[in-house]
C-alpha atoms as an extended CHARMM CRD file, in Angstrom:
* protein
*
       276  EXT
         1         1  MET       CA              0.1040000000        0.0800000000        0.1210000000  PROA      1               0.0000000000
         2         2  ALA       CA              2.5390000000        2.2160000000        1.5840000000  PROA      2               0.0000000000
         3         3  GLN       CA              4.5200000000        1.6550000000       -2.2800000000  PROA      3               0.0000000000
         4         4  THR       CA              1.3900000000        1.7770000000       -4.2370000000  PROA      4               0.0000000000
         5         5  LEU       CA              1.0800000000        5.8940000000       -2.7870000000  PROA      5               0.0000000000
         6         6  LYS       CA              4.4890000000        6.5340000000       -3.3900000000  PROA      6               0.0000000000
         7         7  ALA       CA              4.1830000000        5.8650000000       -7.2530000000  PROA      7               0.0000000000
         8         8  VAL       CA              0.5810000000        7.9300000000       -6.9410000000  PROA      8               0.0000000000
         9         9  ILE       CA              2.7090000000       10.8820000000       -5.6330000000  PROA      9               0.0000000000
        10        10  SER       CA              5.7130000000       10.4290000000       -7.7210000000  PROA      10              0.0000000000
        11        11  GLY       CA              3.3160000000       10.0210000000      -10.9280000000  PROA      11              0.0000000000
        12        12  THR       CA              1.6800000000       13.7920000000       -9.3930000000  PROA      12              0.0000000000
        13        13  ALA       CA              5.0260000000       15.3820000000       -9.2590000000  PROA      13              0.0000000000
        14        14  PHE       CA              6.2130000000       14.7120000000      -12.6170000000  PROA      14              0.0000000000
        15        15  ILE       CA              3.0780000000       15.5890000000      -14.0870000000  PROA      15              0.0000000000
        16        16  LEU       CA              2.5630000000       19.2630000000      -12.6220000000  PROA      16              0.0000000000
        17        17  THR       CA              6.5640000000       19.0890000000      -13.5600000000  PROA      17              0.0000000000
        18        18  ALA       CA              5.2010000000       18.8890000000      -17.0630000000  PROA      18              0.0000000000
        19        19  LEU       CA              2.6660000000       21.1260000000      -17.2460000000  PROA      19              0.0000000000
        20        20  VAL       CA              4.4480000000       24.4390000000      -15.2240000000  PROA      20              0.0000000000
        21        21  PRO       CA              6.8500000000       25.1770000000      -18.2050000000  PROA      21              0.0000000000
        22        22  CYS       CA              4.1470000000       24.7260000000      -21.0970000000  PROA      22              0.0000000000
        23        23  SER       CA              2.2180000000       26.7670000000      -19.4280000000  PROA      23              0.0000000000
        24        24  LEU       CA              4.9270000000       29.0640000000      -18.6630000000  PROA      24              0.0000000000
        25        25  ALA       CA              5.7560000000       28.7960000000      -21.8930000000  PROA      25              0.0000000000
        26        26  GLN       CA              1.8080000000       30.3370000000      -23.4890000000  PROA      26              0.0000000000
        27        27  ALA       CA              2.4690000000       33.6580000000      -21.8120000000  PROA      27              0.0000000000
        28        28  PRO       CA              5.7990000000       35.6460000000      -23.4860000000  PROA      28              0.0000000000
        29        29  THR       CA              7.6950000000       38.0050000000      -22.1320000000  PROA      29              0.0000000000
        30        30  LEU       CA              7.7670000000       41.4870000000      -23.2120000000  PROA      30              0.0000000000
        31        31  GLN       CA             11.0960000000       41.2920000000      -24.5830000000  PROA      31              0.0000000000
        32        32  GLU       CA              9.1060000000       38.6360000000      -27.3100000000  PROA      32              0.0000000000
        33        33  GLN       CA              6.3940000000       40.5940000000      -27.3470000000  PROA      33              0.0000000000
        34        34  LEU       CA              7.9350000000       43.9020000000      -29.1010000000  PROA      34              0.0000000000
        35        35  ALA       CA             10.8990000000       41.2360000000      -31.0660000000  PROA      35              0.0000000000
        36        36  ALA       CA              8.2030000000       40.0870000000      -32.8050000000  PROA      36              0.0000000000
        37        37  GLN       CA              6.0480000000       43.1970000000      -33.0730000000  PROA      37              0.0000000000
        38        38  TYR       CA              9.3530000000       45.1180000000      -34.5370000000  PROA      38              0.0000000000
        39        39  LYS       CA             11.3180000000       42.3200000000      -36.5010000000  PROA      39              0.0000000000
        40        40  ALA       CA             15.0310000000       43.0160000000      -36.9690000000  PROA      40              0.0000000000
        41        41  VAL       CA             16.9980000000       44.3750000000      -40.0750000000  PROA      41              0.0000000000
        42        42  LYS       CA             19.9880000000       40.9770000000      -41.2680000000  PROA      42              0.0000000000
        43        43  MET       CA             22.8470000000       42.7660000000      -42.6970000000  PROA      43              0.0000000000
        44        44  GLY       CA             25.6000000000       41.5010000000      -44.7890000000  PROA      44              0.0000000000
        45        45  SER       CA             28.7310000000       42.2920000000      -46.7270000000  PROA      45              0.0000000000
        46        46  ASP       CA             30.7580000000       41.1430000000      -49.5010000000  PROA      46              0.0000000000
        47        47  THR       CA             33.7590000000       43.2220000000      -51.4810000000  PROA      47              0.0000000000
        48        48  SER       CA             31.5470000000       46.2280000000      -51.9780000000  PROA      48              0.0000000000
        49        49  GLY       CA             30.7730000000       46.7690000000      -48.5540000000  PROA      49              0.0000000000
        50        50  TYR       CA             27.5150000000       46.3370000000      -46.1840000000  PROA      50              0.0000000000
        51        51  SER       CA             23.9900000000       46.0200000000      -47.6150000000  PROA      51              0.0000000000
        52        52  VAL       CA             20.4720000000       44.5900000000      -46.5000000000  PROA      52              0.0000000000
        53        53  VAL       CA             20.1150000000       41.1470000000      -47.2000000000  PROA      53              0.0000000000
        54        54  ASP       CA             17.0120000000       40.3790000000      -44.9020000000  PROA      54              0.0000000000
        55        55  PRO       CA             14.9100000000       44.1320000000      -44.3640000000  PROA      55              0.0000000000
        56        56  GLY       CA             12.8620000000       44.0760000000      -41.1730000000  PROA      56              0.0000000000
        57        57  THR       CA              9.8790000000       45.8140000000      -40.2920000000  PROA      57              0.0000000000
        58        58  LEU       CA             10.0310000000       49.4210000000      -42.1850000000  PROA      58              0.0000000000
        59        59  LEU       CA              9.6130000000       52.4920000000      -39.2220000000  PROA      59              0.0000000000
        60        60  ALA       CA              9.0420000000       56.4950000000      -39.6900000000  PROA      60              0.0000000000
        61        61  ILE       CA             11.1400000000       58.5900000000      -37.3800000000  PROA      61              0.0000000000
        62        62  GLN       CA              8.2240000000       60.9520000000      -35.7250000000  PROA      62              0.0000000000
        63        63  LYS       CA             11.0590000000       63.5020000000      -33.6250000000  PROA      63              0.0000000000
        64        64  GLY       CA             13.7720000000       64.2660000000      -34.9860000000  PROA      64              0.0000000000
        65        65  GLY       CA             17.4250000000       65.1130000000      -33.1540000000  PROA      65              0.0000000000
        66        66  ILE       CA             17.9190000000       61.4280000000      -32.9300000000  PROA      66              0.0000000000
        67        67  LEU       CA             21.8980000000       61.6410000000      -33.2220000000  PROA      67              0.0000000000
        68        68  ALA       CA             23.2390000000       58.4260000000      -35.9000000000  PROA      68              0.0000000000
        69        69  VAL       CA             26.8360000000       57.1830000000      -37.2700000000  PROA      69              0.0000000000
        70        70  PRO       CA             28.3070000000       55.4430000000      -40.1440000000  PROA      70              0.0000000000
        71        71  TYR       CA             26.8560000000       51.5060000000      -39.8220000000  PROA      71              0.0000000000
        72        72  THR       CA             30.7710000000       51.0640000000      -39.7320000000  PROA      72              0.0000000000
        73        73  ASP       CA             31.7690000000       52.7310000000      -36.8180000000  PROA      73              0.0000000000
        74        74  GLN       CA             31.6320000000       50.3600000000      -33.1010000000  PROA      74              0.0000000000
        75        75  GLY       CA             30.2450000000       52.5360000000      -30.4240000000  PROA      75              0.0000000000
        76        76  VAL       CA             27.1650000000       54.3820000000      -31.1710000000  PROA      76              0.0000000000
        77        77  LEU       CA             26.3170000000       57.6950000000      -28.6750000000  PROA      77              0.0000000000
        78        78  PRO       CA             22.5410000000       56.9910000000      -27.7350000000  PROA      78              0.0000000000
        79        79  THR       CA             19.7380000000       59.5040000000      -27.7390000000  PROA      79              0.0000000000
        80        80  LYS       CA             17.5800000000       59.2000000000      -24.9290000000  PROA      80              0.0000000000
        81        81  TYR       CA             14.0040000000       59.5260000000      -24.9840000000  PROA      81              0.0000000000
        82        82  GLU       CA             12.1820000000       60.8940000000      -21.5360000000  PROA      82              0.0000000000
        83        83  GLY       CA              8.6390000000       62.8900000000      -21.1620000000  PROA      83              0.0000000000
        84        84  GLY       CA              7.3530000000       63.3820000000      -24.5460000000  PROA      84              0.0000000000
        85        85  ALA       CA             11.3730000000       64.1800000000      -25.6800000000  PROA      85              0.0000000000
        86        86  ILE       CA             14.0810000000       63.8630000000      -27.6850000000  PROA      86              0.0000000000
        87        87  HSD       CA             17.8230000000       64.0090000000      -25.0760000000  PROA      87              0.0000000000
        88        88  ALA       CA             20.6210000000       63.4690000000      -27.8360000000  PROA      88              0.0000000000
        89        89  PRO       CA             24.1930000000       63.1650000000      -26.3060000000  PROA      89              0.0000000000
        90        90  GLY       CA             25.6730000000       66.7350000000      -24.5670000000  PROA      90              0.0000000000
        91        91  GLY       CA             28.4000000000       69.1240000000      -26.4220000000  PROA      91              0.0000000000
        92        92  LEU       CA             30.6000000000       67.1140000000      -24.6520000000  PROA      92              0.0000000000
        93        93  SER       CA             29.9660000000       63.3520000000      -25.9440000000  PROA      93              0.0000000000
        94        94  LEU       CA             30.7150000000       64.3370000000      -28.5120000000  PROA      94              0.0000000000
        95        95  MET       CA             33.7280000000       65.8680000000      -28.1390000000  PROA      95              0.0000000000
        96        96  GLY       CA             34.9900000000       63.5280000000      -26.5260000000  PROA      96              0.0000000000
        97        97  ARG       CA             34.6360000000       60.7970000000      -29.8120000000  PROA      97              0.0000000000
        98        98  LYS       CA             36.1310000000       63.7140000000      -31.9350000000  PROA      98              0.0000000000
        99        99  SER       CA             38.8930000000       63.3690000000      -29.9800000000  PROA      99              0.0000000000
       100       100  LEU       CA             38.8680000000       59.1140000000      -30.0850000000  PROA      100             0.0000000000
       101       101  MET       CA             37.9000000000       59.3260000000      -33.2290000000  PROA      101             0.0000000000
       102       102  GLY       CA             41.0560000000       61.5040000000      -33.9140000000  PROA      102             0.0000000000
       103       103  ARG       CA             44.1440000000       58.9490000000      -32.3760000000  PROA      103             0.0000000000
       104       104  PHE       CA             43.0640000000       56.5540000000      -34.4530000000  PROA      104             0.0000000000
       105       105  GLY       CA             43.1970000000       59.0830000000      -37.5240000000  PROA      105             0.0000000000
       106       106  LYS       CA             39.6820000000       58.9420000000      -39.0620000000  PROA      106             0.0000000000
       107       107  GLU       CA             37.3500000000       61.9370000000      -39.2860000000  PROA      107             0.0000000000
       108       108  GLN       CA             34.5200000000       61.9980000000      -37.1220000000  PROA      108             0.0000000000
       109       109  THR       CA             31.1550000000       61.4480000000      -39.0900000000  PROA      109             0.0000000000
       110       110  THR       CA             27.7410000000       62.1230000000      -37.3670000000  PROA      110             0.0000000000
       111       111  HSD       CA             23.5870000000       62.6620000000      -38.8410000000  PROA      111             0.0000000000
       112       112  LEU       CA             20.5670000000       63.9490000000      -37.4080000000  PROA      112             0.0000000000
       113       113  PHE       CA             18.0220000000       61.3770000000      -38.4030000000  PROA      113             0.0000000000
       114       114  GLN       CA             14.9150000000       63.4770000000      -39.5260000000  PROA      114             0.0000000000
       115       115  VAL       CA             11.0290000000       63.5950000000      -39.5390000000  PROA      115             0.0000000000
       116       116  GLY       CA             10.2020000000       61.2750000000      -42.0920000000  PROA      116             0.0000000000
       117       117  ASP       CA             13.3640000000       59.3770000000      -42.6720000000  PROA      117             0.0000000000
       118       118  LYS       CA             12.2650000000       55.8650000000      -42.4370000000  PROA      118             0.0000000000
       119       119  VAL       CA             15.3230000000       53.3300000000      -40.8990000000  PROA      119             0.0000000000
       120       120  TYR       CA             15.1740000000       49.5840000000      -39.5850000000  PROA      120             0.0000000000
       121       121  PRO       CA             15.2390000000       47.7390000000      -36.4610000000  PROA      121             0.0000000000
       122       122  SER       CA             18.0790000000       45.7950000000      -35.3290000000  PROA      122             0.0000000000
       123       123  LYS       CA             18.0640000000       45.4390000000      -32.1190000000  PROA      123             0.0000000000
       124       124  ILE       CA             15.8580000000       45.3110000000      -29.0130000000  PROA      124             0.0000000000
       125       125  ASP       CA             16.4160000000       44.6720000000      -25.3960000000  PROA      125             0.0000000000
       126       126  VAL       CA             14.1790000000       45.3880000000      -22.4260000000  PROA      126             0.0000000000
       127       127  ASN       CA             16.0170000000       46.1300000000      -18.9820000000  PROA      127             0.0000000000
       128       128  VAL       CA             13.3790000000       46.0280000000      -16.2120000000  PROA      128             0.0000000000
       129       129  ALA       CA             15.3690000000       47.0230000000      -13.4520000000  PROA      129             0.0000000000
       130       130  LYS       CA             16.4310000000       50.2630000000      -14.9730000000  PROA      130             0.0000000000
       131       131  ASP       CA             13.1800000000       50.8670000000      -16.3950000000  PROA      131             0.0000000000
       132       132  THR       CA             14.4860000000       51.2600000000      -19.6920000000  PROA      132             0.0000000000
       133       133  VAL       CA             13.3950000000       50.1890000000      -23.8710000000  PROA      133             0.0000000000
       134       134  SER       CA             16.5420000000       49.5660000000      -26.2860000000  PROA      134             0.0000000000
       135       135  MET       CA             15.7900000000       50.2980000000      -29.4330000000  PROA      135             0.0000000000
       136       136  SER       CA             18.6270000000       50.4740000000      -32.5030000000  PROA      136             0.0000000000
       137       137  VAL       CA             17.9680000000       50.7110000000      -36.3460000000  PROA      137             0.0000000000
       138       138  VAL       CA             19.8880000000       51.2200000000      -39.2080000000  PROA      138             0.0000000000
       139       139  ALA       CA             18.3380000000       53.3630000000      -41.7320000000  PROA      139             0.0000000000
       140       140  CYS       CA             16.4630000000       52.7500000000      -44.8950000000  PROA      140             0.0000000000
       141       141  ASP       CA             19.2870000000       53.8280000000      -47.8330000000  PROA      141             0.0000000000
       142       142  THR       CA             16.5950000000       52.8820000000      -50.5100000000  PROA      142             0.0000000000
       143       143  CYS       CA             13.9680000000       55.0670000000      -49.0190000000  PROA      143             0.0000000000
       144       144  ASN       CA             16.0230000000       58.1010000000      -47.7550000000  PROA      144             0.0000000000
       145       145  LYS       CA             17.4250000000       58.2690000000      -51.1830000000  PROA      145             0.0000000000
       146       146  THR       CA             20.8100000000       58.0570000000      -49.5730000000  PROA      146             0.0000000000
       147       147  ASP       CA             23.5210000000       58.3990000000      -52.2150000000  PROA      147             0.0000000000
       148       148  PRO       CA             26.4930000000       55.9610000000      -51.4560000000  PROA      148             0.0000000000
       149       149  PRO       CA             24.3890000000       54.4450000000      -48.6860000000  PROA      149             0.0000000000
       150       150  THR       CA             26.0370000000       54.6690000000      -45.6810000000  PROA      150             0.0000000000
       151       151  TYR       CA             23.2320000000       52.6040000000      -43.2890000000  PROA      151             0.0000000000
       152       152  ASN       CA             24.3960000000       55.3770000000      -40.1850000000  PROA      152             0.0000000000
       153       153  LYS       CA             22.8020000000       53.2710000000      -37.0700000000  PROA      153             0.0000000000
       154       154  ALA       CA             21.6870000000       54.6680000000      -33.9880000000  PROA      154             0.0000000000
       155       155  LEU       CA             20.7000000000       54.0460000000      -30.4910000000  PROA      155             0.0000000000
       156       156  VAL       CA             17.2250000000       55.1340000000      -28.0950000000  PROA      156             0.0000000000
       157       157  VAL       CA             16.8200000000       54.1820000000      -25.4210000000  PROA      157             0.0000000000
       158       158  PHE       CA             13.1310000000       54.8410000000      -23.8040000000  PROA      158             0.0000000000
       159       159  GLN       CA             13.0100000000       55.8910000000      -20.4200000000  PROA      159             0.0000000000
       160       160  PHE       CA              9.9870000000       55.2000000000      -18.7010000000  PROA      160             0.0000000000
       161       161  PRO       CA              9.3960000000       56.4440000000      -15.0080000000  PROA      161             0.0000000000
       162       162  ARG       CA             10.9150000000       53.9570000000      -12.1220000000  PROA      162             0.0000000000
       163       163  GLY       CA              9.0830000000       50.4960000000      -11.2490000000  PROA      163             0.0000000000
       164       164  SER       CA              6.3330000000       51.0720000000      -14.8560000000  PROA      164             0.0000000000
       165       165  LEU       CA              8.0450000000       48.4870000000      -16.8570000000  PROA      165             0.0000000000
       166       166  GLN       CA              8.2960000000       45.7740000000      -14.8670000000  PROA      166             0.0000000000
       167       167  LYS       CA              4.1760000000       45.4230000000      -14.7860000000  PROA      167             0.0000000000
       168       168  ALA       CA              4.0480000000       47.5220000000      -18.6110000000  PROA      168             0.0000000000
       169       169  GLY       CA              1.9950000000       45.3200000000      -21.3200000000  PROA      169             0.0000000000
       170       170  ALA       CA              3.9780000000       45.1310000000      -24.7080000000  PROA      170             0.0000000000
       171       171  GLY       CA              0.9140000000       47.8620000000      -26.1170000000  PROA      171             0.0000000000
       172       172  GLU       CA              1.6500000000       50.5290000000      -23.2150000000  PROA      172             0.0000000000
       173       173  VAL       CA              5.4130000000       50.0420000000      -24.5800000000  PROA      173             0.0000000000
       174       174  GLU       CA              4.5850000000       50.6760000000      -27.9780000000  PROA      174             0.0000000000
       175       175  ASP       CA              2.6080000000       53.4150000000      -27.9300000000  PROA      175             0.0000000000
       176       176  ILE       CA              5.4440000000       54.8900000000      -26.1610000000  PROA      176             0.0000000000
       177       177  ILE       CA              8.0810000000       53.8770000000      -28.9210000000  PROA      177             0.0000000000
       178       178  GLY       CA              5.2950000000       54.7370000000      -31.3250000000  PROA      178             0.0000000000
       179       179  GLN       CA              6.0060000000       58.8770000000      -30.1240000000  PROA      179             0.0000000000
       180       180  VAL       CA              9.4740000000       58.1490000000      -31.9350000000  PROA      180             0.0000000000
       181       181  PHE       CA              9.2090000000       55.3450000000      -34.4910000000  PROA      181             0.0000000000
       182       182  THR       CA              5.9510000000       53.6790000000      -36.0890000000  PROA      182             0.0000000000
       183       183  ILE       CA              5.5240000000       51.3070000000      -38.0810000000  PROA      183             0.0000000000
       184       184  SER       CA              5.4470000000       52.5490000000      -42.2300000000  PROA      184             0.0000000000
       185       185  ASP       CA              2.9370000000       51.9520000000      -44.7460000000  PROA      185             0.0000000000
       186       186  ASP       CA              5.3020000000       53.0220000000      -47.2650000000  PROA      186             0.0000000000
       187       187  ALA       CA              5.4460000000       50.3480000000      -50.7120000000  PROA      187             0.0000000000
       188       188  GLN       CA              9.0750000000       49.8490000000      -49.7040000000  PROA      188             0.0000000000
       189       189  GLN       CA              8.6520000000       47.5940000000      -47.0670000000  PROA      189             0.0000000000
       190       190  GLY       CA              8.5760000000       44.3500000000      -49.1110000000  PROA      190             0.0000000000
       191       191  GLY       CA             11.8140000000       44.8700000000      -49.6350000000  PROA      191             0.0000000000
       192       192  GLY       CA             13.3950000000       48.1520000000      -49.1650000000  PROA      192             0.0000000000
       193       193  ASP       CA             17.1960000000       47.8450000000      -49.5070000000  PROA      193             0.0000000000
       194       194  GLN       CA             17.4930000000       44.6040000000      -50.4620000000  PROA      194             0.0000000000
       195       195  GLY       CA             18.2420000000       44.4790000000      -54.4570000000  PROA      195             0.0000000000
       196       196  GLY       CA             18.0510000000       47.8120000000      -55.1220000000  PROA      196             0.0000000000
       197       197  GLN       CA             20.3740000000       47.3290000000      -58.1080000000  PROA      197             0.0000000000
       198       198  GLN       CA             18.1930000000       44.7250000000      -59.5550000000  PROA      198             0.0000000000
       199       199  GLY       CA             14.5600000000       46.7890000000      -59.2210000000  PROA      199             0.0000000000
       200       200  ALA       CA             16.6040000000       49.5930000000      -61.7040000000  PROA      200             0.0000000000
       201       201  GLN       CA             17.7270000000       46.6920000000      -64.0140000000  PROA      201             0.0000000000
       202       202  GLY       CA             14.8460000000       45.1050000000      -64.2450000000  PROA      202             0.0000000000
       203       203  GLN       CA             13.0010000000       49.0310000000      -64.9450000000  PROA      203             0.0000000000
       204       204  GLY       CA             15.3170000000       48.7720000000      -67.8730000000  PROA      204             0.0000000000
       205       205  ASP       CA             13.9900000000       45.6970000000      -68.8500000000  PROA      205             0.0000000000
       206       206  GLN       CA             10.9460000000       45.9410000000      -68.7770000000  PROA      206             0.0000000000
       207       207  GLY       CA             11.4350000000       49.7440000000      -70.8800000000  PROA      207             0.0000000000
       208       208  GLN       CA             12.4460000000       47.1600000000      -73.5340000000  PROA      208             0.0000000000
       209       209  GLN       CA              9.3570000000       45.1120000000      -73.1710000000  PROA      209             0.0000000000
       210       210  GLY       CA              7.0810000000       47.4650000000      -74.3500000000  PROA      210             0.0000000000
       211       211  ASP       CA              3.0160000000       48.1890000000      -73.3500000000  PROA      211             0.0000000000
       212       212  GLN       CA              2.3410000000       44.2270000000      -74.1940000000  PROA      212             0.0000000000
       213       213  GLY       CA              4.2560000000       43.0950000000      -71.8790000000  PROA      213             0.0000000000
       214       214  GLN       CA              2.9680000000       45.9650000000      -69.5500000000  PROA      214             0.0000000000
       215       215  GLN       CA             -0.1110000000       44.5640000000      -69.7490000000  PROA      215             0.0000000000
       216       216  GLN       CA              0.6010000000       41.2510000000      -69.0250000000  PROA      216             0.0000000000
       217       217  GLN       CA              2.7610000000       41.7000000000      -65.5530000000  PROA      217             0.0000000000
       218       218  GLU       CA              0.2300000000       44.1930000000      -64.1280000000  PROA      218             0.0000000000
       219       219  PRO       CA             -2.5900000000       41.0180000000      -63.0830000000  PROA      219             0.0000000000
       220       220  GLN       CA              0.8160000000       39.0600000000      -61.2530000000  PROA      220             0.0000000000
       221       221  GLN       CA              1.4830000000       42.6770000000      -59.9780000000  PROA      221             0.0000000000
       222       222  GLN       CA             -1.5020000000       42.7550000000      -58.1600000000  PROA      222             0.0000000000
       223       223  GLN       CA             -2.2050000000       39.7620000000      -56.9280000000  PROA      223             0.0000000000
       224       224  GLN       CA              1.7160000000       40.0200000000      -55.1480000000  PROA      224             0.0000000000
       225       225  ALA       CA             -0.2430000000       42.7290000000      -53.7420000000  PROA      225             0.0000000000
       226       226  GLU       CA             -2.8370000000       41.1390000000      -51.9450000000  PROA      226             0.0000000000
       227       227  PRO       CA             -1.1230000000       39.9310000000      -49.4110000000  PROA      227             0.0000000000
       228       228  GLN       CA              0.3330000000       43.6440000000      -49.1660000000  PROA      228             0.0000000000
       229       229  SER       CA             -2.9180000000       44.7300000000      -47.9650000000  PROA      229             0.0000000000
       230       230  ILE       CA             -2.4240000000       43.5570000000      -43.9640000000  PROA      230             0.0000000000
       231       231  GLU       CA              0.7120000000       45.5200000000      -42.5460000000  PROA      231             0.0000000000
       232       232  LYS       CA              2.2220000000       44.2970000000      -38.6910000000  PROA      232             0.0000000000
       233       233  GLY       CA              0.6640000000       47.4180000000      -36.2790000000  PROA      233             0.0000000000
       234       234  MET       CA             -3.0790000000       46.8670000000      -37.9260000000  PROA      234             0.0000000000
       235       235  THR       CA             -6.1610000000       46.1090000000      -35.3640000000  PROA      235             0.0000000000
       236       236  PRO       CA             -8.7840000000       43.2290000000      -36.4100000000  PROA      236             0.0000000000
       237       237  GLU       CA            -11.0060000000       46.4120000000      -37.5620000000  PROA      237             0.0000000000
       238       238  GLN       CA             -8.5260000000       47.2690000000      -40.2560000000  PROA      238             0.0000000000
       239       239  VAL       CA             -8.1370000000       43.3490000000      -40.7730000000  PROA      239             0.0000000000
       240       240  GLU       CA            -11.7640000000       42.4440000000      -40.9850000000  PROA      240             0.0000000000
       241       241  ALA       CA            -11.7590000000       45.9330000000      -42.8890000000  PROA      241             0.0000000000
       242       242  ALA       CA             -9.8930000000       45.5280000000      -46.1610000000  PROA      242             0.0000000000
       243       243  MET       CA             -9.8110000000       40.6910000000      -45.4580000000  PROA      243             0.0000000000
       244       244  GLY       CA            -13.4760000000       40.8580000000      -43.8530000000  PROA      244             0.0000000000
       245       245  LYS       CA            -14.8790000000       38.7900000000      -41.2590000000  PROA      245             0.0000000000
       246       246  PRO       CA            -12.7960000000       35.6880000000      -40.1640000000  PROA      246             0.0000000000
       247       247  GLU       CA            -13.4940000000       32.3310000000      -40.5330000000  PROA      247             0.0000000000
       248       248  LYS       CA            -12.4770000000       31.6480000000      -37.5770000000  PROA      248             0.0000000000
       249       249  ILE       CA            -11.0760000000       33.6930000000      -34.0670000000  PROA      249             0.0000000000
       250       250  VAL       CA             -8.5730000000       31.7040000000      -31.6510000000  PROA      250             0.0000000000
       251       251  ASN       CA             -8.5750000000       33.8850000000      -28.7580000000  PROA      251             0.0000000000
       252       252  LEU       CA             -5.3420000000       33.2000000000      -26.0650000000  PROA      252             0.0000000000
       253       253  GLY       CA             -5.0430000000       35.9190000000      -23.9860000000  PROA      253             0.0000000000
       254       254  ALA       CA             -2.9460000000       38.7330000000      -25.2090000000  PROA      254             0.0000000000
       255       255  LYS       CA             -2.3560000000       36.3970000000      -28.6910000000  PROA      255             0.0000000000
       256       256  LYS       CA             -5.1540000000       36.1780000000      -30.6840000000  PROA      256             0.0000000000
       257       257  LEU       CA             -5.1560000000       34.5660000000      -34.7270000000  PROA      257             0.0000000000
       258       258  TYR       CA             -7.7910000000       35.0350000000      -36.9200000000  PROA      258             0.0000000000
       259       259  VAL       CA             -7.9600000000       32.8420000000      -39.8010000000  PROA      259             0.0000000000
       260       260  TYR       CA             -9.3960000000       32.4400000000      -43.1430000000  PROA      260             0.0000000000
       261       261  LYS       CA            -10.1830000000       30.7860000000      -46.2310000000  PROA      261             0.0000000000
       262       262  ASP       CA             -5.8120000000       30.3000000000      -46.8040000000  PROA      262             0.0000000000
       263       263  LEU       CA             -4.6490000000       32.8380000000      -44.5080000000  PROA      263             0.0000000000
       264       264  LYS       CA             -3.1540000000       33.1910000000      -41.2000000000  PROA      264             0.0000000000
       265       265  VAL       CA             -3.8990000000       36.3390000000      -39.5380000000  PROA      265             0.0000000000
       266       266  THR       CA             -1.7080000000       36.4150000000      -35.8060000000  PROA      266             0.0000000000
       267       267  PHE       CA             -2.4410000000       39.2370000000      -33.2260000000  PROA      267             0.0000000000
       268       268  LEU       CA             -0.5430000000       40.2320000000      -30.2070000000  PROA      268             0.0000000000
       269       269  ASN       CA             -2.1220000000       43.1040000000      -27.2340000000  PROA      269             0.0000000000
       270       270  GLY       CA             -4.6720000000       44.3770000000      -30.2800000000  PROA      270             0.0000000000
       271       271  LYS       CA             -2.4730000000       44.6320000000      -33.0810000000  PROA      271             0.0000000000
       272       272  VAL       CA             -1.1030000000       42.0290000000      -36.4390000000  PROA      272             0.0000000000
       273       273  SER       CA              2.5130000000       40.3880000000      -35.1710000000  PROA      273             0.0000000000
       274       274  ASP       CA              2.2240000000       37.7780000000      -38.4410000000  PROA      274             0.0000000000
       275       275  VAL       CA              0.6700000000       37.3450000000      -41.7760000000  PROA      275             0.0000000000
       276       276  GLN       CA              1.1910000000       33.3050000000      -43.3520000000  PROA      276             0.0000000000
């Protein structure tokens, strides 16, 4: 009898141990939710220099004065956002950087991003202990018509009130980030810097094919544009306005799924995070 009771207790403990990680896995962390909302760009390099390998979420800058440096620079002076205002690095920091660059025989170069400039997120870091969310970004040079490309990069540190980040939801944090970076509806979000030279070559080829070739390509272009009618950051109401009512809705708390005939839309905290 004692052995049977012991076996039952051991089995119950094993089941509870197995269930706990599953329940925790269903609750994504703030870091994971933000990473899903702001897809990071992937950069690569070859003999011609750096380039965008896989575009991330295209962002439009809403507040000017963010200090940026060329992509090849190792150090980035952080720009702070607190209380609704941009706080760029001070003159002493810039002078220190200029002096340091001079020791290595390099010219000190910086750039201030302006309102309307387009950038890609490259990294997001949540520090609950310091109540900060840091976002590194890289310029979309094709979007900004920067030639030759520099891929200027910057670091913005969002400072939250003390003790507030621990209990803040992803939606609240995204609202603050949205005061500086909003998800762009620019058509270049699907391609961005990637394949810029190929695109220019393709335009020349299309001009040689004539009107008949363009007419044949129009239906294909329309078909390719249809999936782009749903973009990250859209609300359920906006998705329904574009696609109609879903065949099925799966509600998982902070996560919700809209299931259509040939499409599945994932929402995190009321905004589109993935489309399959």
